[in-house]
Amino acid sequence: MNGAQALIRTLTGGGVDICFANPGTSEMHFVAALDAVPRMRGVLTLFEGVATGAADGYARMAGRPAATLLHLGPGLGNGLANLHNARRAGVPVVNVVGDHATFHKQYDAPLESDIDAIAGAVSGWVRRSTSAADVGPDAAAAIAAASGPPGQVATLILPADVSWSERDAAPGECPEPPHPLGRGTLDADTLEAAAKALGSGEPCLVLVGGEATREPGLVAAARIAAATGAKLLAETFPTRFERGAGVPAVDRLGYLADMAIHQLSGIKHLVLAGARPPVTFFGYPNKPSDLVPEGCQVYPVAAREGAALAALEALADLVAPGTEAPLAPAARPALPTGPLTVETAAAVVGALLPEGAIVVDEAITSGLGLPGATAGAPRHDWLTLTGGSIGYGLPAATGAAVACPDRPVWCLQADGSAMYTISALWTHAREGLDITTVIYNNSAYAILRMELMQVGASESGERARALFDLGGPRLDFVQIASGMGVPAVRASTAEELADALRRAQAEPGPHLIEAIVPSLVP
Amino acid sequence: MNGAQALIRTLTGGGVDICFANPGTSEMHFVAALDAVPRMRGVLTLFEGVATGAADGYARMAGRPAATLLHLGPGLGNGLANLHNARRAGVPVVNVVGDHATFHKQYDAPLESDIDAIAGAVSGWVRRSTSAADVGPDAAAAIAAASGPPGQVATLILPADVSWSERDAAPGECPEPPHPLGRGTLDADTLEAAAKALGSGEPCLVLVGGEATREPGLVAAARIAAATGAKLLAETFPTRFERGAGVPAVDRLGYLADMAIHQLSGIKHLVLAGARPPVTFFGYPNKPSDLVPEGCQVYPVAAREGAALAALEALADLVAPGTEAPLAPAARPALPTGPLTVETAAAVVGALLPEGAIVVDEAITSGLGLPGATAGAPRHDWLTLTGGSIGYGLPAATGAAVACPDRPVWCLQADGSAMYTISALWTHAREGLDITTVIYNNSAYAILRMELMQVGASESGERARALFDLGGPRLDFVQIASGMGVPAVRASTAEELADALRRAQAEPGPHLIEAIVPSLVP
């Protein structure tokens, strides 16, 4: 057994049996070891950002980490943006980065770079294995560190000769997996203060995030809201948001600062369960970054990760004994007709979203109608761009589909952000994943048109606006997807979109629908 | 004038008038300022790795830096791989990274990350502007730092509010641009020792790199070789290699360790001019990393950057007075017929490469026949993958074409590496760049098949080999390119490739030819 085999055996022993890989020379022994340890499934991606985004999507749905396999510092760099999203989402990832052989590093060969520094920016845990004997224990420690709680990116740097050496290589012993919903301890004083505030008759808001955007947390929070009259919101970009008919219907805090300020306006008591104190996404001239209204008292009953569900259930026992959570009734919009718009496209999705769907949402401005249109659809999971780093949707859909092969994945994806990691489509085809991708093609970085107004850059003109224009030339996603092996069609009307979605559902495997929509922002 | 306008005015005042941009919200004022300073040309890319690779290709051909515009830590991460290549090539890049407003950073908003740490891994110089008054001087310092010598990546981090503030913003004063070929001082003792070794009759090798792979350096080196009988080689992956009829014909040190060991075998004296001591690209079991033969004396007559040309000319004056450099005669291969192979495809390129072409070479295993087939073609520049980080070709071609709008750019590109930054094709179309891209589609990461053998991973089997297979599904680059607005055709025979190249040459603007070739490595 060599170091690479010890690594893979440790990973599979610890429940990590998927590796999203984009290997290079320094990772060859890891790749070779795949044949020695058939329990590990290697999923090839054509770009490291697809591998890391897939690991994020996988972890959100599987509740346990996948491994990545990246090539040296540049490969890690390519994977950084989606590792950032995973870090912000608090999901576990065992991020394996190959490095030059230990004896080779001194020569500063062309691909030498400071892997540790780059890894540190996105990882909660970084270790460099220095011998084959260390690899097993190091991999076990990586799994434990990744799994948390809170979940985090654990980066294991693996020099090539540590991989190929056979000296004392052996699998490491893996710890028990952590309780999936954390086991942080509760602070009785904060809970009591929150309970008192909720009973005060003053305007209260319960903001849920992290694990509390899954059904049990939402049920507890909805009971609290129903019993006390408090408002209930979920954080802006939940890691995994359970919703649809039979689940409490919970709105999200707005992305736009003005919307969020409006939602929080007048609140005197803010209860945070698994959510952080709300702040704007960006800093703007003449707008506050801190969204907590002046004079509002904050009650952090549970940190972002850890005990949010337990805290909400304890709070519900205090303030809502006997109160049932109101649940969203089954309700779908009627199928619209006529030209596609952001609104009609959302209604079509709401009318047809299948039971048990996993929705990966990177639709950005074209997705503004989706939450309302799908609130009463059959129950589903909604994954969002938690870290704000675009190029997340197609890769995350890859990982979600690998984690849940029996559930349909709908990837609702804006055009501009799709292009960052477009090669994920090839992996959709390669693995025959049941992913239906809708690309909202509005030929613009429409969100930037909106942000340009938000930051008050009023001196801008045509040359500035040209940098948000994706229309010259217009991207043809039907051709792009076909070129990567994903069957694709174009839809310009609501009827065409509905037909295309029905056909995609009827046939297993990946499909892409290019939905031509006008930009929401002129 | 606000900070962003001061920045752009400083850049254009310092000769930096191209910005390869992929902006986000924190960069909106920079974007808006493009209308206030029309001398700055913004070139939109759909992915940051395209922007940074374009800045590299631009600098190699223009001899001065372009600016980039990247969005926060994740955008910098996306650009890291090609900044690595630029760093290794010693080319100047003014790398502008937007950040959150200074007052916003404390809130740890979703897109917050450690930009400084990530930037440090690829930059020779990093500075964070802290006020609008500082931006002008900081930008001037960035240009000076980038320009060198040696050229390097200078990263300027620009908080959003520093960009929009008008307090005391003013353009900075730019230094004189440095002498394009450096002005390092020479070490007379090393020169004399090298001259003595070259006259000893023992086996000598002159290895040139950096600035010395351009015509003047090659001429001086060829004179030395002709007068003394020394072997002459260029480093493996030159930044900019001038070659073709009328220029001294110089082979490159091999990428494969065994090839390089063979080329260096028996050498007793190694003269380094602009090149570093030769090492293998990767460490391998049972192969030396250090390629300098045992007992061989090394004479570093000029560091990698700086005085390589001056050193070679001084050395030529010492050992080759009156000797003329032998120049490559004009010679092209005959146009072959029949199925495309790596050899016939190379012959077609050699037969048709136009005068003054810029060749961007990321053909990897499919390009092994190119150097021989093009040695006597009309003179041209050859840009290579200096840092070894793939996904370089299509972006670098973008920058080279922007730098030299009157010269044809031929981008000779492998299939697997093309997919890392494939969206560069859209910028080729958007800007109407005169780039002819040949994608060698062998449906494999063939280089990894080779490396798997090199590292002795003999236990590998089908599951390992599947990770090098790009054939399921086969990428269709004609559709992918068409979908991004680049006219494309497929060639399976030498005649089809020749026809397609002729047609592409006859029509300005971008073209793509998918050349179906068998993999060189089974």
Coordinates of N, CA and C in Angstrom, one line a residue, chain B residues 76-171:
Chain B
L76 N -10.2 37.2 -8.0 CA -8.8 37.1 -8.1 C -8.4 35.6 -8.1
G77 N -9.1 34.8 -7.4 CA -8.9 33.3 -7.4 C -9.1 32.8 -8.8
N78 N -10.2 33.2 -9.5 CA -10.4 32.8 -10.9 C -9.3 33.2 -11.8
G79 N -8.6 34.3 -11.5 CA -7.5 34.8 -12.3 C -6.2 34.3 -11.9
L80 N -6.1 33.5 -10.9 CA -4.8 33.1 -10.3 C -3.9 32.3 -11.2
A81 N -4.5 31.3 -11.9 CA -3.7 30.4 -12.7 C -2.9 31.1 -13.8
N82 N -3.6 32.1 -14.4 CA -2.9 32.8 -15.5 C -2.0 33.9 -14.9
L83 N -2.3 34.4 -13.7 CA -1.3 35.3 -13.1 C 0.0 34.5 -12.7
H84 N -0.2 33.2 -12.3 CA 0.9 32.4 -12.1 C 1.8 32.3 -13.3
N85 N 1.2 32.1 -14.5 CA 2.0 32.0 -15.7 C 2.7 33.3 -16.0
A86 N 2.0 34.5 -15.7 CA 2.6 35.8 -16.0 C 3.8 36.0 -15.0
R87 N 3.6 35.5 -13.8 CA 4.7 35.7 -12.8 C 5.9 34.9 -13.3
R88 N 5.7 33.6 -13.7 CA 6.8 32.8 -14.1 C 7.5 33.3 -15.4
A89 N 6.7 34.0 -16.2 CA 7.2 34.5 -17.5 C 7.9 35.9 -17.2
G90 N 7.8 36.4 -16.0 CA 8.4 37.7 -15.8 C 7.9 38.8 -16.6
V91 N 6.6 38.8 -16.8 CA 6.0 39.9 -17.6 C 5.2 40.9 -16.7
P92 N 5.1 42.1 -17.1 CA 4.5 43.1 -16.2 C 2.9 43.1 -16.3
V93 N 2.3 43.1 -15.2 CA 0.8 43.1 -15.2 C 0.4 44.1 -14.0
V94 N -0.5 45.0 -14.3 CA -1.0 45.9 -13.2 C -2.4 45.3 -12.9
N95 N -2.4 44.5 -11.8 CA -3.6 43.7 -11.5 C -4.4 44.4 -10.5
V96 N -5.6 45.0 -10.9 CA -6.4 45.8 -10.0 C -7.6 44.9 -9.5
V97 N -7.6 44.8 -8.2 CA -8.6 44.0 -7.6 C -9.5 44.9 -6.7
G98 N -10.8 44.9 -7.0 CA -11.7 45.7 -6.2 C -12.0 45.0 -4.8
D99 N -12.3 45.8 -3.8 CA -12.6 45.2 -2.5 C -13.8 45.9 -2.0
H100 N -14.4 45.4 -0.9 CA -15.5 46.1 -0.2 C -15.0 47.4 0.2
A101 N -16.0 48.3 0.4 CA -15.7 49.6 1.0 C -15.0 49.4 2.4
T102 N -14.1 50.4 2.7 CA -13.4 50.2 3.9 C -14.3 50.1 5.2
F103 N -15.4 50.8 5.2 CA -16.3 50.8 6.3 C -17.1 49.5 6.4
H104 N -17.1 48.8 5.2 CA -18.0 47.6 5.1 C -17.2 46.3 5.6
K105 N -15.9 46.4 5.6 CA -15.1 45.1 5.8 C -15.4 44.5 7.1
Q106 N -15.6 45.3 8.2 CA -15.8 44.8 9.5 C -17.0 43.9 9.6
Y107 N -17.9 43.9 8.7 CA -19.1 43.2 8.8 C -19.0 41.7 8.2
D108 N -17.9 41.4 7.7 CA -17.6 40.1 7.2 C -18.8 39.6 6.3
A109 N -19.1 40.5 5.3 CA -20.2 40.2 4.4 C -19.9 39.0 3.6
P110 N -20.9 38.4 2.9 CA -20.7 37.1 2.2 C -19.4 37.0 1.3
L111 N -19.1 38.1 0.6 CA -18.0 38.1 -0.3 C -16.7 38.5 0.3
E112 N -16.6 38.7 1.6 CA -15.4 39.0 2.3 C -14.4 37.9 2.2
S113 N -13.2 38.1 1.9 CA -12.1 37.1 2.0 C -10.8 37.8 2.1
D114 N -9.7 37.0 2.3 CA -8.4 37.5 2.5 C -7.7 37.8 1.1
I115 N -8.0 38.9 0.5 CA -7.5 39.2 -0.8 C -6.0 39.3 -0.8
D116 N -5.5 39.9 0.3 CA -4.0 40.1 0.4 C -3.3 38.8 0.4
A117 N -3.8 37.8 1.1 CA -3.1 36.5 1.1 C -3.1 35.9 -0.3
I118 N -4.2 35.9 -0.9 CA -4.3 35.3 -2.3 C -3.4 36.0 -3.2
A119 N -3.4 37.4 -3.2 CA -2.6 38.2 -4.1 C -1.1 37.9 -3.9
G120 N -0.8 37.7 -2.6 CA 0.7 37.5 -2.3 C 1.3 36.3 -3.0
A121 N 0.4 35.3 -3.3 CA 1.0 34.1 -3.9 C 1.4 34.3 -5.3
V122 N 0.9 35.3 -6.0 CA 1.3 35.5 -7.4 C 1.9 36.8 -7.7
S123 N 2.0 37.7 -6.7 CA 2.4 39.1 -7.0 C 3.8 39.4 -6.4
G124 N 4.6 40.1 -7.2 CA 5.8 40.6 -6.6 C 5.6 41.9 -5.8
W125 N 4.5 42.5 -5.9 CA 4.2 43.7 -5.2 C 2.7 43.8 -5.0
V126 N 2.3 44.1 -3.7 CA 0.9 44.2 -3.4 C 0.7 45.5 -2.6
R127 N -0.3 46.3 -2.9 CA -0.6 47.4 -2.1 C -2.1 47.6 -2.1
R128 N -2.6 48.1 -0.9 CA -4.0 48.4 -0.7 C -4.2 49.9 -0.6
S129 N -4.9 50.5 -1.5 CA -5.1 52.0 -1.4 C -6.1 52.2 -0.2
T130 N -5.8 53.2 0.6 CA -6.6 53.5 1.7 C -7.4 54.8 1.7
S131 N -7.1 55.6 0.6 CA -7.8 56.9 0.5 C -7.8 57.3 -1.0
A132 N -8.7 58.1 -1.4 CA -8.7 58.6 -2.8 C -7.4 59.3 -3.1
A133 N -6.9 60.0 -2.1 CA -5.6 60.8 -2.4 C -4.5 59.8 -2.7
D134 N -4.5 58.6 -2.1 CA -3.4 57.7 -2.3 C -3.5 57.0 -3.6
V135 N -4.7 56.9 -4.3 CA -4.8 56.1 -5.4 C -3.9 56.4 -6.5
G136 N -3.8 57.7 -6.9 CA -2.9 58.1 -7.9 C -1.4 57.7 -7.7
P137 N -0.8 58.1 -6.6 CA 0.5 57.6 -6.3 C 0.6 56.1 -6.2
D138 N -0.4 55.4 -5.6 CA -0.3 54.0 -5.6 C -0.3 53.3 -7.0
A139 N -1.1 53.9 -7.8 CA -1.2 53.4 -9.2 C 0.1 53.6 -9.9
A140 N 0.7 54.7 -9.7 CA 2.0 55.0 -10.3 C 3.1 54.0 -9.8
A141 N 3.0 53.8 -8.5 CA 4.0 52.8 -7.9 C 3.7 51.4 -8.5
A142 N 2.4 51.1 -8.7 CA 2.1 49.7 -9.3 C 2.7 49.6 -10.7
I143 N 2.6 50.7 -11.5 CA 3.1 50.6 -12.8 C 4.6 50.4 -12.8
A144 N 5.3 51.2 -11.9 CA 6.8 51.0 -11.8 C 7.1 49.6 -11.3
A145 N 6.4 49.1 -10.3 CA 6.7 47.8 -9.8 C 6.5 46.7 -10.9
A146 N 5.4 46.8 -11.6 CA 5.1 45.9 -12.6 C 6.1 45.9 -13.7
S147 N 6.6 47.1 -14.1 CA 7.5 47.2 -15.2 C 8.9 46.7 -15.0
G148 N 9.3 46.7 -13.8 CA 10.6 46.1 -13.4 C 11.7 46.9 -14.0
P149 N 12.8 46.3 -14.5 CA 13.0 44.9 -14.6 C 13.3 44.3 -13.2
P150 N 12.9 43.0 -13.0 CA 12.1 42.2 -13.9 C 10.7 42.5 -13.9
G151 N 10.0 42.3 -15.0 CA 8.5 42.4 -15.0 C 7.9 41.5 -14.0
Q152 N 6.8 42.0 -13.4 CA 6.1 41.2 -12.4 C 4.7 41.6 -12.3
V153 N 3.9 40.8 -11.6 CA 2.5 41.1 -11.3 C 2.5 42.1 -10.1
A154 N 1.9 43.3 -10.3 CA 1.8 44.2 -9.2 C 0.3 44.3 -9.0
T155 N -0.1 44.0 -7.8 CA -1.6 43.9 -7.4 C -1.9 45.2 -6.6
L156 N -2.9 45.9 -7.1 CA -3.4 47.1 -6.4 C -4.8 46.8 -5.9
I157 N -5.0 46.8 -4.6 CA -6.3 46.5 -4.1 C -7.1 47.8 -3.8
L158 N -8.3 47.9 -4.4 CA -9.0 49.1 -4.4 C -10.3 49.0 -3.8
P159 N -10.4 49.5 -2.5 CA -11.7 49.4 -1.8 C -12.8 50.3 -2.6
A160 N -14.0 49.9 -2.6 CA -15.0 50.6 -3.3 C -15.2 52.1 -3.0
D161 N -15.1 52.4 -1.7 CA -15.3 53.8 -1.3 C -14.0 54.7 -1.6
V162 N -12.9 54.0 -1.7 CA -11.7 54.8 -2.1 C -11.9 55.1 -3.6
S163 N -12.6 54.3 -4.3 CA -12.9 54.5 -5.7 C -13.9 55.6 -5.9
W164 N -14.9 55.7 -5.0 CA -15.9 56.7 -5.3 C -15.7 58.0 -4.5
S165 N -14.7 58.0 -3.6 CA -14.5 59.2 -2.9 C -13.8 60.3 -3.8
E166 N -14.1 61.5 -3.5 CA -13.5 62.6 -4.3 C -12.4 63.4 -3.5
R167 N -12.2 63.0 -2.3 CA -11.3 63.8 -1.4 C -9.9 63.7 -1.9
D168 N -9.4 64.8 -2.4 CA -8.0 64.9 -2.8 C -7.5 63.9 -3.9
A169 N -8.5 63.4 -4.6 CA -8.1 62.5 -5.7 C -7.4 63.2 -6.8
A170 N -6.2 62.7 -7.2 CA -5.5 63.3 -8.4 C -4.6 62.2 -9.0
P171 N -4.3 62.3 -10.3 CA -3.5 61.3 -10.9 C -2.1 61.3 -10.3

